[in-house]
JSON list of C-alpha atoms in Angstrom, two decimals:
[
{"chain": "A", "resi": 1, "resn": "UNK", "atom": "CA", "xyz": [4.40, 17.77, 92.63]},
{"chain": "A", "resi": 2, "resn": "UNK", "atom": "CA", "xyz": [6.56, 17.14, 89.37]},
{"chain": "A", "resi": 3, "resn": "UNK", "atom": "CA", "xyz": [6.90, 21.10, 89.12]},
{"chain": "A", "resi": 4, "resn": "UNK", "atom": "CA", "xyz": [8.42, 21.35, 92.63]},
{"chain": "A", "resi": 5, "resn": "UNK", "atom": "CA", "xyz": [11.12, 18.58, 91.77]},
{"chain": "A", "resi": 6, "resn": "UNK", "atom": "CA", "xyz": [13.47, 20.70, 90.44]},
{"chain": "A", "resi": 7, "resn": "UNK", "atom": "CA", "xyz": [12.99, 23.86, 92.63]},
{"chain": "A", "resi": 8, "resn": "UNK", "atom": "CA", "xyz": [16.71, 25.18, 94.09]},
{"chain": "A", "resi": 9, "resn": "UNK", "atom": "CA", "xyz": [17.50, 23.48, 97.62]},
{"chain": "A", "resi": 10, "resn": "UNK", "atom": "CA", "xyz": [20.34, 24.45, 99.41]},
{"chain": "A", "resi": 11, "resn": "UNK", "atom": "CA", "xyz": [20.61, 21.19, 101.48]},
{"chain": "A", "resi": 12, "resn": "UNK", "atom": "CA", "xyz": [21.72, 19.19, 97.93]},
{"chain": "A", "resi": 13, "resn": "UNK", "atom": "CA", "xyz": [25.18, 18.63, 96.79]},
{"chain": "A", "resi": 14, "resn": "UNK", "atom": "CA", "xyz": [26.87, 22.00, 95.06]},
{"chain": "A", "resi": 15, "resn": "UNK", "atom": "CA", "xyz": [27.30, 19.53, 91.96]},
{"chain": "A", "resi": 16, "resn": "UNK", "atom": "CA", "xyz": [23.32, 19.16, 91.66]},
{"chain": "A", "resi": 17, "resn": "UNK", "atom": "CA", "xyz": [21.84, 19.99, 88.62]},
{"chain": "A", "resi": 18, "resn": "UNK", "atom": "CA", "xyz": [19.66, 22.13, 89.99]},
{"chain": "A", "resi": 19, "resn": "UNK", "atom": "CA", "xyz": [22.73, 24.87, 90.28]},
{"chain": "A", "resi": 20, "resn": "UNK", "atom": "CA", "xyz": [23.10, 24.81, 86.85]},
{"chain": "A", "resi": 21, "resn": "UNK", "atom": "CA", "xyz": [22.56, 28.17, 85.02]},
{"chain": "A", "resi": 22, "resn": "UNK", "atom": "CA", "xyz": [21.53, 27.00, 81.82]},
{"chain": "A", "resi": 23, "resn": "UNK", "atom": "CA", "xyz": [18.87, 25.18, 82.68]},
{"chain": "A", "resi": 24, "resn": "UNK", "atom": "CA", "xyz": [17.46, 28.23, 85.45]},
{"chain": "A", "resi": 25, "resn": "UNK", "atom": "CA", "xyz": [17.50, 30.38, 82.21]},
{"chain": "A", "resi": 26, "resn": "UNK", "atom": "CA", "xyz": [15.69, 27.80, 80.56]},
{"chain": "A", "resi": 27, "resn": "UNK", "atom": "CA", "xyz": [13.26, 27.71, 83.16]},
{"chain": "A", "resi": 28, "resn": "UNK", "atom": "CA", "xyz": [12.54, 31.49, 83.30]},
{"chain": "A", "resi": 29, "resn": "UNK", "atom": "CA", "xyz": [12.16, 31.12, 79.31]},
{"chain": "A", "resi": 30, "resn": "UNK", "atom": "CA", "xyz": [15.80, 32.73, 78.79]},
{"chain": "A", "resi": 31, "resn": "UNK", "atom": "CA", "xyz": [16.41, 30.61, 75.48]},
{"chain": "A", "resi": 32, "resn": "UNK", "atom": "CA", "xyz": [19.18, 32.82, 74.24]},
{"chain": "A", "resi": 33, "resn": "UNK", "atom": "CA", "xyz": [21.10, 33.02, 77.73]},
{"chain": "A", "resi": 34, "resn": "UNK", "atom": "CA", "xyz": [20.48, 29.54, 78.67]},
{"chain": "A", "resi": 35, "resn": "UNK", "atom": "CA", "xyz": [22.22, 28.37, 75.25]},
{"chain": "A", "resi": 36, "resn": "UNK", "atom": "CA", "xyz": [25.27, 30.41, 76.19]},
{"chain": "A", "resi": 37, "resn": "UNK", "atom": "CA", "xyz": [25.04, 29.59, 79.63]},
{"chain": "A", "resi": 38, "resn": "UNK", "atom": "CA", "xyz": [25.03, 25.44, 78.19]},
{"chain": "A", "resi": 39, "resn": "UNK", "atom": "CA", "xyz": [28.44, 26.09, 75.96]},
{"chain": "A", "resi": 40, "resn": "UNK", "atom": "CA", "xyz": [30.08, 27.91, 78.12]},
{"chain": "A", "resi": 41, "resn": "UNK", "atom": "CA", "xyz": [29.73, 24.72, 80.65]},
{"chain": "A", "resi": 42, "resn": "UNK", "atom": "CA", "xyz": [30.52, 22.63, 77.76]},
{"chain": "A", "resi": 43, "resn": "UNK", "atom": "CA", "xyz": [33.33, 24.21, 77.05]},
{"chain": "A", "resi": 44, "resn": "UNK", "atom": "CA", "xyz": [34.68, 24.27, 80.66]},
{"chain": "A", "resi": 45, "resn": "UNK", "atom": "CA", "xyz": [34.03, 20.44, 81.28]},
{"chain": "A", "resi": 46, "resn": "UNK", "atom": "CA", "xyz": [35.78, 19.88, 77.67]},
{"chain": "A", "resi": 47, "resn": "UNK", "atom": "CA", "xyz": [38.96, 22.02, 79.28]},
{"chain": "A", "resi": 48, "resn": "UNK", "atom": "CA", "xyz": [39.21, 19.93, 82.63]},
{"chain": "A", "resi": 49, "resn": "UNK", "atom": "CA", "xyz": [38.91, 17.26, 80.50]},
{"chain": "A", "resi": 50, "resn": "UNK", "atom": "CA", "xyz": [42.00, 18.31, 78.41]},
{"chain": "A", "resi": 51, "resn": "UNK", "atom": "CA", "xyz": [43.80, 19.45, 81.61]},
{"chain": "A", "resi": 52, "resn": "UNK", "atom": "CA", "xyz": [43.25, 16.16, 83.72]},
{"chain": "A", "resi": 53, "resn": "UNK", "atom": "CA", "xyz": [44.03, 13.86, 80.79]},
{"chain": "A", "resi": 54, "resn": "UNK", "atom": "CA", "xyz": [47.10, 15.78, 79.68]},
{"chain": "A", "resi": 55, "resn": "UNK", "atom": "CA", "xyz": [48.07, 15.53, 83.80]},
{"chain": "A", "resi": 56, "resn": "UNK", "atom": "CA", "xyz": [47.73, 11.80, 83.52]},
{"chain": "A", "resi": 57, "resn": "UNK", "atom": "CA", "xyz": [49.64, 11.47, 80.58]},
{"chain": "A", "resi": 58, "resn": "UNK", "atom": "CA", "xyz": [52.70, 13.38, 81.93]},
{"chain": "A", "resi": 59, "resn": "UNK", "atom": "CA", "xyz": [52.94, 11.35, 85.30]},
{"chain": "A", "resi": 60, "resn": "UNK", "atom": "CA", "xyz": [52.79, 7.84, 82.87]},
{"chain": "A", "resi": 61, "resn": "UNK", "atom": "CA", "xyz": [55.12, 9.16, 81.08]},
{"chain": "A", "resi": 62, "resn": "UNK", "atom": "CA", "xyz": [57.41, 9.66, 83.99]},
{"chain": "A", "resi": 63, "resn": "UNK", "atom": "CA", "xyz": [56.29, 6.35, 85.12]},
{"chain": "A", "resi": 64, "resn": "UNK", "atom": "CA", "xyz": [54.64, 7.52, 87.95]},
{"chain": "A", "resi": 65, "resn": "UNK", "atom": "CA", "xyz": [51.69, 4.91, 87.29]},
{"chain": "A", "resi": 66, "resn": "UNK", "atom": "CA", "xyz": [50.30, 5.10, 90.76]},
{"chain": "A", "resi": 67, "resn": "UNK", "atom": "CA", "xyz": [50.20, 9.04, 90.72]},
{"chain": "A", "resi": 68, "resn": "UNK", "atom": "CA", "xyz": [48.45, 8.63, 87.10]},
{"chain": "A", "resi": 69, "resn": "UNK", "atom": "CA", "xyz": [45.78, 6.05, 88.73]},
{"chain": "A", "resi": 70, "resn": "UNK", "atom": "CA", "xyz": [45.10, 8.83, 91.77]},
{"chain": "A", "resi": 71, "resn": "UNK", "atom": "CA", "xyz": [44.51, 11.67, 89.07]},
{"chain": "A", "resi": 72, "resn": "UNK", "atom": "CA", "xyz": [41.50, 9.58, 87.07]},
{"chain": "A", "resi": 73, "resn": "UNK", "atom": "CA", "xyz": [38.11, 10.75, 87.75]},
{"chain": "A", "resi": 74, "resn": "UNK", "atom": "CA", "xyz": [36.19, 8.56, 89.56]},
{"chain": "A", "resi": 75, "resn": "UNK", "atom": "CA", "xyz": [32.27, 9.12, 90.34]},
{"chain": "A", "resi": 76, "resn": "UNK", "atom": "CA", "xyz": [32.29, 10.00, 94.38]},
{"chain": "A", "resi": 77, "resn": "UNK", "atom": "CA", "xyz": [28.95, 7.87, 94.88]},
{"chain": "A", "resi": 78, "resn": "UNK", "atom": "CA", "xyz": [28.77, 5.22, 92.25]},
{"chain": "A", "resi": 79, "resn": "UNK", "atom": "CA", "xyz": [30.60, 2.40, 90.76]},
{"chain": "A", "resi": 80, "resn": "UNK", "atom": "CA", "xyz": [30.84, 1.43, 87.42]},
{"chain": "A", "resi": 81, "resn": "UNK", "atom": "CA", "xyz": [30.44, -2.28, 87.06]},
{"chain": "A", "resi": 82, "resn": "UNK", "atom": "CA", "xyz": [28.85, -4.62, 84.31]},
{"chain": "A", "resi": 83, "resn": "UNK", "atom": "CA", "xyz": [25.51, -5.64, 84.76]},
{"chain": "A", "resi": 84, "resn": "UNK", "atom": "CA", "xyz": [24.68, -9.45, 85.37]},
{"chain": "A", "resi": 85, "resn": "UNK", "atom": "CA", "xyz": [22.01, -9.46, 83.28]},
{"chain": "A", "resi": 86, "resn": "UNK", "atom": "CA", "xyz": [22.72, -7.13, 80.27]},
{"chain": "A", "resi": 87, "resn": "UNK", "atom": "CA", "xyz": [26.97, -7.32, 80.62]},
{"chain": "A", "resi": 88, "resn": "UNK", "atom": "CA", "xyz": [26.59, -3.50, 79.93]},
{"chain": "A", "resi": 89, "resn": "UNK", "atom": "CA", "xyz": [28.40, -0.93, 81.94]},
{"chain": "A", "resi": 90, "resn": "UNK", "atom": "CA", "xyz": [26.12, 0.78, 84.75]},
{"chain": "A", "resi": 91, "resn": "UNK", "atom": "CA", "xyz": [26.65, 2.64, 87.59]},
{"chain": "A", "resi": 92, "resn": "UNK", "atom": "CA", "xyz": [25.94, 1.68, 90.65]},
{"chain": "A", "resi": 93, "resn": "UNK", "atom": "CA", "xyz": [25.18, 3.61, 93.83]},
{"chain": "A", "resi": 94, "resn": "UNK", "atom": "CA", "xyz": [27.90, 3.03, 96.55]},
{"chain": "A", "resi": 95, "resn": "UNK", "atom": "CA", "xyz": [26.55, 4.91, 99.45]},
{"chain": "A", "resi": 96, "resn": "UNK", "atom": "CA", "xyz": [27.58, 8.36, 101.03]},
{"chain": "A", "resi": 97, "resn": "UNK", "atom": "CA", "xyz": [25.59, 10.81, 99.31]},
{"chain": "A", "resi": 98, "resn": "UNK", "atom": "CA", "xyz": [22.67, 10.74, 102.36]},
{"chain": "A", "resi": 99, "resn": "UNK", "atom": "CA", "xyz": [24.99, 10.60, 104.96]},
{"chain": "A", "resi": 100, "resn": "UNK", "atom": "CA", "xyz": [27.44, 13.43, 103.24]},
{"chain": "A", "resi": 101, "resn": "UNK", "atom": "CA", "xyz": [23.78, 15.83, 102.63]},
{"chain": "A", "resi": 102, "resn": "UNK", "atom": "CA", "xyz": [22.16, 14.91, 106.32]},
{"chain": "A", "resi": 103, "resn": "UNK", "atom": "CA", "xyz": [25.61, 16.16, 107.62]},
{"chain": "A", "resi": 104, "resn": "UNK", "atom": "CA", "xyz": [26.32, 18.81, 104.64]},
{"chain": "A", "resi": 105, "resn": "UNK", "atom": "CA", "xyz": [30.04, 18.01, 104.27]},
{"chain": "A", "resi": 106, "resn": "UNK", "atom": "CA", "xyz": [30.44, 17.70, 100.48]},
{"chain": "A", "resi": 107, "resn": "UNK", "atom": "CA", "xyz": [34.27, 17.51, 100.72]},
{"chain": "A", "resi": 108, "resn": "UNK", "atom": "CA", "xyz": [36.15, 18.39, 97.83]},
{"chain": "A", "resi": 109, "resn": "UNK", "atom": "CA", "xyz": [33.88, 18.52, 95.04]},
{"chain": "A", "resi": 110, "resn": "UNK", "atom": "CA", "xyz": [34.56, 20.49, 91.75]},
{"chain": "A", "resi": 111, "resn": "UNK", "atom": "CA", "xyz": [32.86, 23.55, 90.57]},
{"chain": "A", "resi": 112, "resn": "UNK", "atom": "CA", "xyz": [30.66, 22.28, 88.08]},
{"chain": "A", "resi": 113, "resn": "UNK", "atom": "CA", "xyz": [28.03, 25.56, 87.37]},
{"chain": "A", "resi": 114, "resn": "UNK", "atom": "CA", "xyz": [30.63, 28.61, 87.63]},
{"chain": "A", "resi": 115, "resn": "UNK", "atom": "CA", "xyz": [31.74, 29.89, 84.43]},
{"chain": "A", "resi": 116, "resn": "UNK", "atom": "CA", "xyz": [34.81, 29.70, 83.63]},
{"chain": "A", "resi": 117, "resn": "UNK", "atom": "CA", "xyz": [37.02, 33.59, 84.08]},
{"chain": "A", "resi": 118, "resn": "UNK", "atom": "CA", "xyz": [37.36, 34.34, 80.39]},
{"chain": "A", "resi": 119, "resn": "UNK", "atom": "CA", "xyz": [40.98, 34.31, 79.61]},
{"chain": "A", "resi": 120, "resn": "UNK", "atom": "CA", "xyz": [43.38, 37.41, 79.61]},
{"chain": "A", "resi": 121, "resn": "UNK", "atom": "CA", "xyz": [44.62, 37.86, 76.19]}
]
């Protein structure tokens, strides 16, 4: 059973982890592609990163506060909220993701696994 948990199925959200080429390479014993595979999606996440906090800072710096709020990444599914018990920071599932996958209408979600084109020089 374990073994089968991470098999490819269509019917999950494109931003599953089971899309993710470094870790197929990594299952078909690819070391060396799977480790370029992983930085290269490093890298990308790092750059949308940069680009979405760099978009943020330019609309507070125009004082466009609201616009700056909208642009934040926020989780589709969960919340992040403290914890009663601990007072740490957990997520906490909000609903949608069975309704969105029993329907599969994943709306605008980003595209997590494809490299990134590398760059004209």
């Amino acid at each position: 059973f374990s073994c089968s948990l991470n098999e490819p199925d269509i019917t999950v959200a494109p931003t599953d982890s089971r899309y993710r080429p470094d870790q197929r390479f990594m299952e078909d014993n690819n070391l060396e592609k799977a480790d370029i595979a992983k930085v290269s999606l490093e890298e990308a996440q790092r750059e949308r990163r940069k680009h979405r906090e760099s978009v943020i800072a330019e609309l507070r710096k125009r004082g466009d506060d609201e616009g700056a709020e909208s642009a934040t990444h926020r989780p589709r599914w969960f919340l992040l909220q403290d914890d009663a018990l601990t007072g740490m920071a957990v997520h906490r599932y909000k609903g949608g993701y069975w309704e969105a996958k029993r329907e599969q209408e994943w709306g605008e979600v980003l595209d997590l696994w494809t490299p990134p084109r590398q760059k004209q020089k």
